[in-house]
Short mmCIF file of C-alpha atoms in Angstrom, two decimals:
data_model
loop_
_atom_site.label_atom_id
_atom_site.label_comp_id
_atom_site.label_asym_id
_atom_site.label_seq_id
_atom_site.Cartn_x
_atom_site.Cartn_y
_atom_site.Cartn_z
CA ARG A 18 -22.62 62.38 39.37
CA ARG A 19 -20.76 64.74 37.04
CA GLN A 20 -21.33 62.53 34.00
CA LYS A 21 -24.47 63.24 32.08
CA LYS A 22 -25.30 59.56 31.51
CA THR A 23 -24.87 58.61 35.18
CA ALA A 24 -26.04 61.81 36.87
CA SER A 25 -29.46 60.30 37.77
CA HIS A 26 -28.07 56.95 38.97
CA ALA A 27 -28.32 55.95 42.60
CA VAL A 28 -24.82 55.68 44.03
CA THR A 29 -23.95 54.25 47.43
CA GLU A 30 -20.87 53.28 49.30
CA LEU A 31 -19.58 49.70 48.81
CA GLU A 32 -19.67 48.91 52.49
CA ASN A 33 -23.36 49.87 52.58
CA THR A 34 -24.48 47.70 49.63
CA GLU A 35 -25.30 44.74 51.85
CA ASP A 36 -27.93 46.76 53.68
CA CYS A 37 -29.24 48.44 50.58
CA SER A 38 -31.53 46.53 48.22
CA PRO A 39 -32.36 47.99 44.80
CA ALA A 40 -35.78 46.36 44.84
CA GLY A 41 -38.58 48.90 44.95
CA LYS A 42 -36.38 51.79 43.87
CA PRO A 43 -37.35 53.51 40.65
CA LEU A 44 -35.21 53.17 37.50
CA PHE A 45 -34.87 56.16 35.23
CA CYS A 46 -34.71 56.29 31.45
CA PRO A 47 -31.15 56.64 30.09
CA SER A 48 -32.50 58.99 27.37
CA HIS A 49 -34.68 61.01 29.77
CA PRO A 50 -32.96 60.97 33.15
CA THR A 51 -35.90 62.55 34.98
CA GLU A 52 -38.46 59.99 33.74
CA GLU A 53 -39.00 56.57 35.32
CA LEU A 54 -39.12 53.43 33.20
CA ARG A 55 -42.72 52.37 33.74
CA LEU A 56 -43.70 51.25 30.24
CA PHE A 57 -42.53 48.38 27.96
CA CYS A 58 -42.32 48.67 24.16
CA GLU A 59 -43.42 45.35 22.64
CA GLN A 60 -41.92 46.06 19.24
CA CYS A 61 -38.52 47.10 20.53
CA ASP A 62 -38.65 44.64 23.46
CA GLN A 63 -37.29 47.15 26.00
CA PRO A 64 -38.55 49.31 28.90
CA VAL A 65 -39.39 52.93 28.00
CA CYS A 66 -40.70 56.10 29.68
CA HIS A 67 -43.57 58.41 28.78
CA ASP A 68 -41.27 60.73 26.80
CA CYS A 69 -40.00 57.74 24.78
CA VAL A 70 -43.58 56.70 23.96
CA ALA A 71 -44.35 60.23 22.88
CA GLY A 72 -41.17 60.37 20.83
CA ARG A 73 -39.30 57.54 19.13
CA HIS A 74 -41.80 54.82 20.13
CA ARG A 75 -44.94 56.78 19.16
CA GLN A 76 -46.40 54.18 16.79
CA HIS A 77 -45.15 51.13 18.72
CA PRO A 78 -47.43 48.95 20.83
CA TYR A 79 -46.61 49.25 24.53
CA ASP A 80 -48.02 48.51 27.97
CA PHE A 81 -47.21 49.04 31.63
CA THR A 82 -44.39 46.92 32.99
CA GLY A 83 -46.69 45.44 35.65
CA ASN A 84 -48.99 44.09 32.92
CA VAL A 85 -46.32 42.38 30.80
CA ILE A 86 -43.97 41.17 33.51
CA HIS A 87 -45.90 37.92 34.02
CA ARG A 88 -45.78 36.96 30.37
CA HIS A 89 -42.12 37.78 29.92
CA GLY A 90 -41.23 36.34 33.31
CA ASP A 91 -42.91 33.03 32.44
CA ALA A 92 -40.97 32.86 29.18
CA LEU A 93 -37.73 33.47 31.07
CA ARG A 94 -38.70 30.80 33.59
CA GLU A 95 -39.24 28.28 30.78
CA LEU A 96 -35.88 29.16 29.28
CA LEU A 97 -34.31 28.97 32.71
CA LYS A 98 -35.83 25.53 33.29
CA SER A 99 -34.52 24.27 29.93
CA THR A 100 -31.10 25.77 30.61
CA GLN A 101 -31.03 24.17 34.04
CA GLN A 102 -31.78 20.82 32.44
CA HIS A 103 -28.90 21.31 30.01
CA THR A 104 -26.72 22.33 32.91
CA GLY A 105 -27.52 19.10 34.72
CA ALA A 106 -26.89 17.08 31.57
CA LEU A 107 -23.58 18.82 30.98
CA GLU A 108 -22.55 18.17 34.56
CA ASP A 109 -23.42 14.48 34.11
CA VAL A 110 -21.45 14.33 30.85
CA LEU A 111 -18.46 16.01 32.48
CA SER A 112 -18.64 13.53 35.33
CA GLN A 113 -18.83 10.65 32.86
CA ILE A 114 -15.85 12.08 30.96
CA ASP A 115 -13.84 12.22 34.15
CA ASP A 116 -14.85 8.65 35.01
CA MET A 117 -14.03 7.49 31.47
CA GLY A 118 -10.66 9.19 31.63
CA SER A 119 -9.89 7.30 34.82
CA ALA A 120 -11.13 4.07 33.21
CA VAL A 121 -8.98 4.69 30.10
CA ARG A 122 -5.90 5.24 32.22
CA SER A 123 -6.59 2.11 34.27
CA ARG A 124 -7.27 0.06 31.16
CA ALA A 125 -4.14 1.37 29.43
CA GLU A 126 -2.07 0.35 32.45
CA ALA A 127 -3.63 -3.13 32.42
CA VAL A 128 -3.04 -3.54 28.67
CA ALA A 129 0.53 -2.31 29.07
CA THR A 130 1.05 -5.04 31.66
CA GLU A 131 -0.42 -7.61 29.26
CA ILE A 132 1.85 -6.39 26.46
CA CYS A 133 4.90 -6.69 28.67
CA LEU A 134 3.92 -10.20 29.74
CA PHE A 135 3.22 -11.19 26.11
CA ALA A 136 6.49 -9.71 24.88
CA SER A 137 8.51 -11.37 27.59
CA GLY A 138 6.82 -14.71 26.89
CA TYR A 139 7.31 -14.25 23.15
CA VAL A 140 10.97 -13.42 23.62
CA LYS A 141 11.35 -16.49 25.81
CA ALA A 142 9.63 -18.63 23.16
CA ILE A 143 11.84 -17.21 20.40
CA GLU A 144 14.97 -17.86 22.44
CA GLU A 145 13.86 -21.40 23.19
CA HIS A 146 13.04 -21.96 19.52
CA ARG A 147 16.47 -20.55 18.61
CA ASP A 148 18.19 -22.94 21.00
CA ARG A 149 16.16 -25.82 19.60
CA LEU A 150 17.10 -24.91 16.03
CA LEU A 151 20.77 -24.61 16.93
CA LYS A 152 20.66 -27.99 18.65
CA GLN A 153 18.93 -29.52 15.65
CA LEU A 154 21.57 -27.99 13.38
CA GLU A 155 24.37 -29.34 15.57
CA ASN A 156 22.83 -32.83 15.54
CA LEU A 157 22.47 -32.69 11.77
CA LYS A 158 26.07 -31.57 11.38
CA VAL A 159 27.32 -34.35 13.65
CA GLN A 160 25.24 -36.90 11.78
CA LYS A 161 26.61 -35.83 8.41
CA GLU A 162 30.17 -35.70 9.77
CA ASN A 163 29.83 -39.19 11.23
CA LEU A 164 28.59 -40.57 7.92
CA LEU A 165 31.45 -38.87 6.09
CA HIS A 166 33.95 -40.12 8.66
CA LEU A 167 32.64 -43.69 8.31
CA GLN A 168 32.76 -43.49 4.52
CA LYS A 169 36.25 -42.02 4.69
CA ALA A 170 37.49 -44.77 7.01
CA GLN A 171 36.04 -47.47 4.77
CA LEU A 172 37.55 -45.95 1.64
CA GLN A 173 40.92 -45.44 3.35
CA GLN A 174 40.98 -49.11 4.38
CA LEU A 175 39.98 -50.16 0.88
CA LEU A 176 42.67 -47.91 -0.61
CA LEU A 177 45.27 -49.34 1.79
CA ASP A 178 44.29 -52.90 0.86
CA MET A 179 44.45 -52.07 -2.84
CA ARG A 180 47.84 -50.37 -2.53
CA THR A 181 49.19 -53.34 -0.58
CA GLY A 182 47.90 -55.74 -3.21
CA VAL A 183 49.25 -53.60 -6.05
CA GLU A 184 52.69 -53.27 -4.44
CA PHE A 185 52.89 -56.99 -3.70
CA THR A 186 51.79 -57.90 -7.22
CA GLU A 187 54.20 -55.45 -8.85
CA ARG A 188 57.09 -56.74 -6.69
CA LEU A 189 56.14 -60.29 -7.54
CA LEU A 190 56.07 -59.56 -11.27
CA THR A 191 59.33 -57.62 -11.25
CA SER A 192 61.40 -59.57 -8.72
CA GLY A 193 59.83 -63.02 -8.49
CA SER A 194 60.94 -66.00 -10.47
CA ASP A 195 58.71 -67.76 -12.91
CA LEU A 196 58.09 -70.54 -10.43
CA GLU A 197 57.22 -68.09 -7.62
CA ILE A 198 54.80 -66.27 -9.89
CA LEU A 199 53.10 -69.48 -10.92
CA ILE A 200 52.88 -70.71 -7.32
CA THR A 201 51.34 -67.49 -5.89
CA LYS A 202 49.32 -66.56 -9.00
CA GLY A 203 46.12 -68.10 -7.71
CA VAL A 204 46.20 -66.37 -4.33
CA VAL A 205 47.19 -63.01 -5.78
CA ALA A 206 44.59 -63.16 -8.55
CA SER A 207 41.90 -64.10 -6.04
CA ARG A 208 42.90 -61.20 -3.79
CA LEU A 209 42.92 -58.66 -6.62
CA ALA A 210 39.60 -59.93 -7.98
CA LYS A 211 38.05 -59.63 -4.55
CA LEU A 212 39.36 -56.07 -4.19
CA ASN A 213 38.04 -55.16 -7.64
CA SER A 214 34.61 -56.56 -6.84
CA ILE A 215 34.12 -54.37 -3.77
CA ALA A 216 31.51 -51.70 -4.59
CA TYR A 217 32.03 -48.22 -3.25
CA ASN A 218 30.34 -44.87 -3.71
CA THR A 219 32.20 -42.54 -6.03
CA HIS A 220 30.62 -39.50 -4.35
CA PRO A 221 30.34 -38.38 -0.73
CA SER A 222 27.54 -40.23 1.04
CA VAL A 223 25.98 -36.95 2.19
CA ASP A 224 25.80 -33.42 0.84
CA ASP A 225 25.85 -29.94 2.30
CA GLY A 226 22.14 -29.40 1.64
CA ILE A 227 21.33 -27.56 4.87
CA GLN A 228 19.09 -24.52 4.54
CA PHE A 229 17.21 -22.26 6.90
CA SER A 230 13.72 -21.08 5.92
CA PRO A 231 12.66 -18.16 8.16
CA ARG A 232 9.06 -18.18 6.85
CA GLU A 233 8.48 -21.89 7.39
CA LYS A 234 5.89 -22.62 10.08
CA ALA A 235 7.54 -24.43 12.98
CA GLY A 236 4.53 -25.16 15.19
CA GLN A 237 4.20 -23.76 18.70
CA CYS A 238 6.72 -23.06 21.41
CA CYS A 239 5.61 -22.11 24.94
CA GLY A 240 2.12 -21.51 23.56
CA TYR A 241 3.30 -19.14 20.80
CA GLU A 242 3.34 -19.88 17.09
CA VAL A 243 6.90 -19.64 15.82
CA PHE A 244 8.48 -19.58 12.39
CA GLY A 245 11.79 -20.79 11.01
CA ALA A 246 12.85 -24.33 10.18
CA ILE A 247 15.98 -26.14 9.06
CA LEU A 248 15.56 -27.78 5.67
CA ASN A 249 17.98 -30.59 4.87
CA LYS A 250 15.96 -32.27 2.15
CA VAL A 251 17.41 -32.11 -1.35
CA VAL A 252 15.28 -32.90 -4.38
CA ASP A 253 16.35 -35.95 -6.40
CA PRO A 254 15.18 -35.73 -10.05
CA ALA A 255 15.51 -39.50 -10.44
CA ARG A 256 12.92 -39.99 -7.67
CA CYS A 257 10.46 -37.36 -8.91
CA THR A 258 7.34 -38.88 -10.49
CA LEU A 259 4.65 -37.80 -12.95
CA HIS A 260 0.93 -38.39 -12.38
CA GLY A 261 -2.19 -37.74 -14.47
CA GLU A 262 -4.96 -39.48 -16.41
CA ASP A 263 -4.15 -37.65 -19.66
CA LEU A 264 -0.42 -38.21 -19.44
CA HIS A 265 0.05 -39.93 -22.83
CA SER A 266 -3.12 -39.15 -24.80
CA VAL A 267 -5.11 -35.91 -25.12
CA ARG A 268 -7.55 -34.20 -27.48
CA GLN A 269 -6.84 -31.32 -29.81
CA ASN A 270 -7.71 -27.84 -28.39
CA GLN A 271 -8.50 -29.39 -25.00
CA LEU A 272 -7.02 -27.88 -21.84
CA THR A 273 -5.34 -30.69 -19.95
CA GLY A 274 -2.28 -31.36 -17.82
CA PHE A 275 -0.47 -33.55 -15.34
CA THR A 276 1.19 -33.30 -11.91
CA LEU A 277 4.85 -33.52 -10.98
CA LEU A 278 5.60 -34.90 -7.51
CA CYS A 279 9.07 -33.97 -6.20
CA ASN A 280 10.83 -36.30 -3.75
CA ASP A 281 14.13 -36.15 -1.93
CA THR A 282 17.05 -38.56 -2.08
CA THR A 283 15.27 -40.97 0.29
CA GLY A 284 12.08 -41.00 -1.77
CA GLU A 285 10.13 -38.86 0.69
CA ARG A 286 7.98 -36.01 -0.51
CA MET A 287 9.69 -32.62 -0.38
CA GLY A 288 6.66 -30.88 1.14
CA ARG A 289 7.71 -27.44 -0.16
CA GLY A 290 8.05 -25.65 -3.47
CA GLY A 291 10.64 -23.42 -5.05
CA GLU A 292 12.36 -26.00 -7.27
CA ALA A 293 13.57 -25.18 -10.79
CA VAL A 294 11.04 -27.05 -12.96
CA TRP A 295 11.30 -26.83 -16.75
CA VAL A 296 8.94 -28.53 -19.24
CA THR A 297 9.18 -28.75 -23.06
CA ILE A 298 6.57 -30.25 -25.43
CA THR A 299 7.72 -30.49 -29.07
CA HIS A 300 6.18 -32.10 -32.15
CA LYS A 301 8.08 -35.11 -33.44
CA ASP A 302 7.44 -34.43 -37.13
CA LYS A 303 7.19 -30.62 -37.19
CA ARG A 304 10.26 -28.95 -35.75
CA ASP A 305 8.66 -25.51 -35.57
CA CYS A 306 5.58 -26.85 -33.76
CA ALA A 307 5.71 -26.78 -29.97
CA ILE A 308 3.30 -26.39 -27.06
CA LYS A 309 3.97 -23.78 -24.42
CA PRO A 310 3.03 -25.29 -21.03
CA THR A 311 2.24 -23.45 -17.81
CA VAL A 312 3.93 -24.64 -14.60
CA CYS A 313 2.11 -23.87 -11.35
CA ASP A 314 4.01 -24.29 -8.07
CA ASN A 315 1.58 -25.58 -5.41
CA ALA A 316 4.16 -24.87 -2.67
CA ASP A 317 3.73 -28.40 -1.24
CA GLY A 318 6.20 -30.35 -3.34
CA THR A 319 3.82 -30.74 -6.30
CA TYR A 320 3.72 -28.83 -9.58
CA HIS A 321 0.79 -28.76 -12.00
CA ILE A 322 1.71 -28.53 -15.69
CA SER A 323 -1.18 -27.45 -17.95
CA TYR A 324 -1.28 -27.00 -21.73
CA SER A 325 -3.68 -26.94 -24.70
CA PRO A 326 -2.40 -28.58 -27.95
CA GLU A 327 -3.48 -26.99 -31.22
CA GLU A 328 -1.97 -29.46 -33.71
CA PRO A 329 -2.66 -33.22 -33.62
CA GLY A 330 0.17 -35.74 -33.81
CA LEU A 331 2.97 -37.21 -31.69
CA TYR A 332 4.84 -34.99 -29.25
CA THR A 333 7.88 -35.49 -27.04
CA VAL A 334 7.43 -34.25 -23.47
CA CYS A 335 10.52 -33.53 -21.35
CA VAL A 336 10.26 -32.64 -17.67
CA TYR A 337 13.40 -31.35 -15.94
CA VAL A 338 14.16 -30.60 -12.29
CA LYS A 339 17.42 -28.73 -11.75
CA GLY A 340 18.32 -29.45 -15.37
CA GLN A 341 17.89 -33.25 -15.06
CA HIS A 342 15.16 -35.54 -16.41
CA VAL A 343 12.66 -36.77 -13.84
CA GLN A 344 11.49 -40.36 -13.62
CA GLY A 345 9.52 -41.21 -16.79
CA SER A 346 10.92 -38.29 -18.81
CA PRO A 347 10.99 -37.97 -21.76
CA PHE A 348 7.73 -39.63 -22.84
CA THR A 349 5.53 -39.61 -25.94
CA LEU A 350 2.24 -37.70 -26.04
CA MET A 351 -0.45 -38.51 -28.60
CA VAL A 352 -2.67 -35.55 -29.52
CA LYS A 353 -5.85 -36.84 -31.20
CA ASN A 354 -8.19 -34.86 -33.40
CA LYS A 355 -10.83 -32.89 -31.59
CA PHE A 356 -14.01 -34.69 -30.52
CA LEU A 357 -16.34 -35.31 -33.51
CA GLU A 358 -19.96 -34.70 -32.59
CA HIS A 359 -22.85 -36.67 -34.07
CA GLN A 360 -24.74 -35.09 -36.98
CA GLY A 361 -27.72 -37.43 -36.93
CA VAL A 362 -30.33 -38.36 -34.35
CA PHE A 363 -30.20 -40.87 -31.50
CA HIS A 364 -33.38 -42.85 -32.14
CA CYS A 365 -35.12 -46.11 -31.37
CA CYS A 366 -36.20 -46.93 -34.93
CA THR A 367 -36.46 -45.31 -38.33
CA PHE A 368 -40.24 -45.03 -38.18
CA CYS A 369 -40.17 -43.05 -34.89
CA SER A 370 -37.33 -40.71 -35.84
CA SER A 371 -38.79 -39.89 -39.28
CA GLY A 372 -42.07 -38.69 -37.90
CA GLY A 373 -43.99 -41.74 -39.11
CA GLN A 374 -42.80 -41.95 -42.74
CA LYS A 375 -43.04 -45.63 -43.56
CA ALA A 376 -40.70 -45.36 -46.55
CA ALA A 377 -37.86 -43.87 -44.47
CA ARG A 378 -34.43 -45.51 -44.74
CA CYS A 379 -32.14 -45.80 -41.71
CA ALA A 380 -28.38 -45.27 -41.84
CA CYS A 381 -27.90 -48.77 -40.48
CA GLY A 382 -28.87 -50.09 -43.91
CA GLY A 383 -32.19 -51.69 -43.03
CA THR A 384 -35.54 -50.90 -44.67
CA MET A 385 -39.12 -51.55 -43.74
CA PRO A 386 -40.62 -53.37 -46.73
CA GLY A 387 -44.39 -53.41 -46.83
CA GLY A 388 -44.72 -50.42 -44.52
CA TYR A 389 -44.52 -50.13 -40.75
CA GLN A 390 -44.14 -53.47 -39.00
CA GLY A 391 -43.78 -52.92 -35.27
CA CYS A 392 -40.85 -50.81 -34.01
CA GLY A 393 -38.46 -52.04 -36.68
CA HIS A 394 -35.87 -53.48 -34.29
CA GLY A 395 -35.95 -56.81 -36.03
CA HIS A 396 -35.19 -55.79 -39.59
CA LYS A 397 -31.95 -56.72 -41.23
CA GLY A 398 -29.00 -54.54 -40.23
CA HIS A 399 -30.71 -52.91 -37.22
CA PRO A 400 -28.55 -53.04 -34.04
CA GLY A 401 -31.54 -53.97 -31.95
CA CYS A 402 -31.33 -50.97 -29.62
CA PRO A 403 -31.35 -47.13 -29.77
CA HIS A 404 -28.52 -45.84 -31.98
CA TRP A 405 -27.19 -42.78 -33.82
CA SER A 406 -28.58 -42.50 -37.31
CA CYS A 407 -25.38 -40.91 -38.67
CA CYS A 408 -22.92 -43.66 -37.83
CA GLY A 409 -24.75 -46.46 -36.04
CA GLN A 410 -23.08 -45.93 -32.60
CA VAL A 411 -25.26 -47.43 -29.86
CA LYS A 412 -23.85 -45.24 -27.03
CA LYS A 413 -25.45 -41.81 -26.78
CA SER A 414 -22.37 -40.20 -25.20
CA SER A 415 -19.94 -41.38 -27.86
CA GLU A 416 -17.81 -39.88 -30.57
CA CYS A 417 -19.12 -39.96 -34.12
CA LEU A 418 -17.28 -42.35 -36.40
CA GLY A 419 -17.47 -39.81 -39.19
CA GLY A 420 -20.13 -41.33 -41.43
CA PRO A 421 -22.52 -44.22 -41.95
CA PRO A 422 -21.41 -47.85 -41.67
CA SER A 423 -19.44 -49.27 -44.58
CA ASN A 424 -22.36 -51.43 -45.80
CA THR A 425 -24.70 -48.44 -45.95
CA PRO A 426 -24.99 -46.35 -49.13
CA GLN A 427 -24.41 -42.64 -48.74
CA ARG A 428 -27.86 -42.01 -50.12
CA SER A 429 -29.50 -43.61 -47.09
CA PHE A 430 -27.40 -41.56 -44.69
CA LEU A 431 -28.27 -38.27 -46.36
CA ARG A 432 -31.92 -39.11 -46.53
CA THR A 433 -32.07 -39.97 -42.84
CA VAL A 434 -30.33 -36.71 -41.85
CA VAL A 435 -32.81 -34.68 -43.88
CA LEU A 436 -35.74 -36.43 -42.31
#
């Protein structure tokens, strides 16, 4: 009560506030402590007293609080209703967030279980695939070792037989008498001839061509797709073949090519790429004339070689795999001149193609004496069917022969072209 701003305030003890209601008690103006707040300034939107209206709020519109309370109270009620709606919506959203958080945690636990099951199954599949690869490698090693052992035993026996024959023959020639040599000559010669006629491989029957390709698809194992395969195929240039329609004859400035099929030592297709393929195409008559081919690895054991020759003539084509000629290499390539298009017209008869000029002369050498007589198919020199006026070819999709037939004067050819 000693403070000027709170001297007019109603003050009560805290324990008595439950029994004391502020409703109905007058409120005093903070600027004029002795005046009650009974008026409301519309412009300033605040309660005022009579002294305030007479002073700072003199020109402002105002009214008694009892008259404006309904209007302002209704506005507050509308705002309260809208706020209550937002409050309910926010409570629903918060509840949904809590539920979604629980769902996320449950789902994460379920997915974690799935990941663990997948990983354990994948690890099991990888281990099984590893064991299968190691077993396959062991079988391949044993197979190669057995073949080498068999070849070694055969060659050792052959070497022993040859040494025995050589020692016996040398002892016979050095220590035997003439009569002994002549008596045993037939048997010894037959034995040595038989030993010399035995064919044997001068190289090991197998090689060490065992490779592991980690990116090679190896099918499925325990329901999982696995990678990694053992490759024991080795390309054999002598068994590689060339294929293509334009293998020996092409046109000038025409993009063409052929296909190289790589096979292994057993003649089976390699089924994979990565081989060292080298192709050269050189002119037979012009040393400085060569064609630069493009080699495309199809990654399936085939290689497409494409090129576009600029100079006509005979070329030598060499195809190498691992530095060795393939089957059919080298071969000769004939590059013909570019396709010669027709300069005349493909017509049924001279009369039709000339626009009705009865004195027209066809490149086939025939004329129409006495004017138009039917279609003109029957006159001398006419092929009897539609033909090119420039060279007499009867096929529409054909190459021009380069001029009129030999029995046709050049004058007739020129005249027909003009017409």
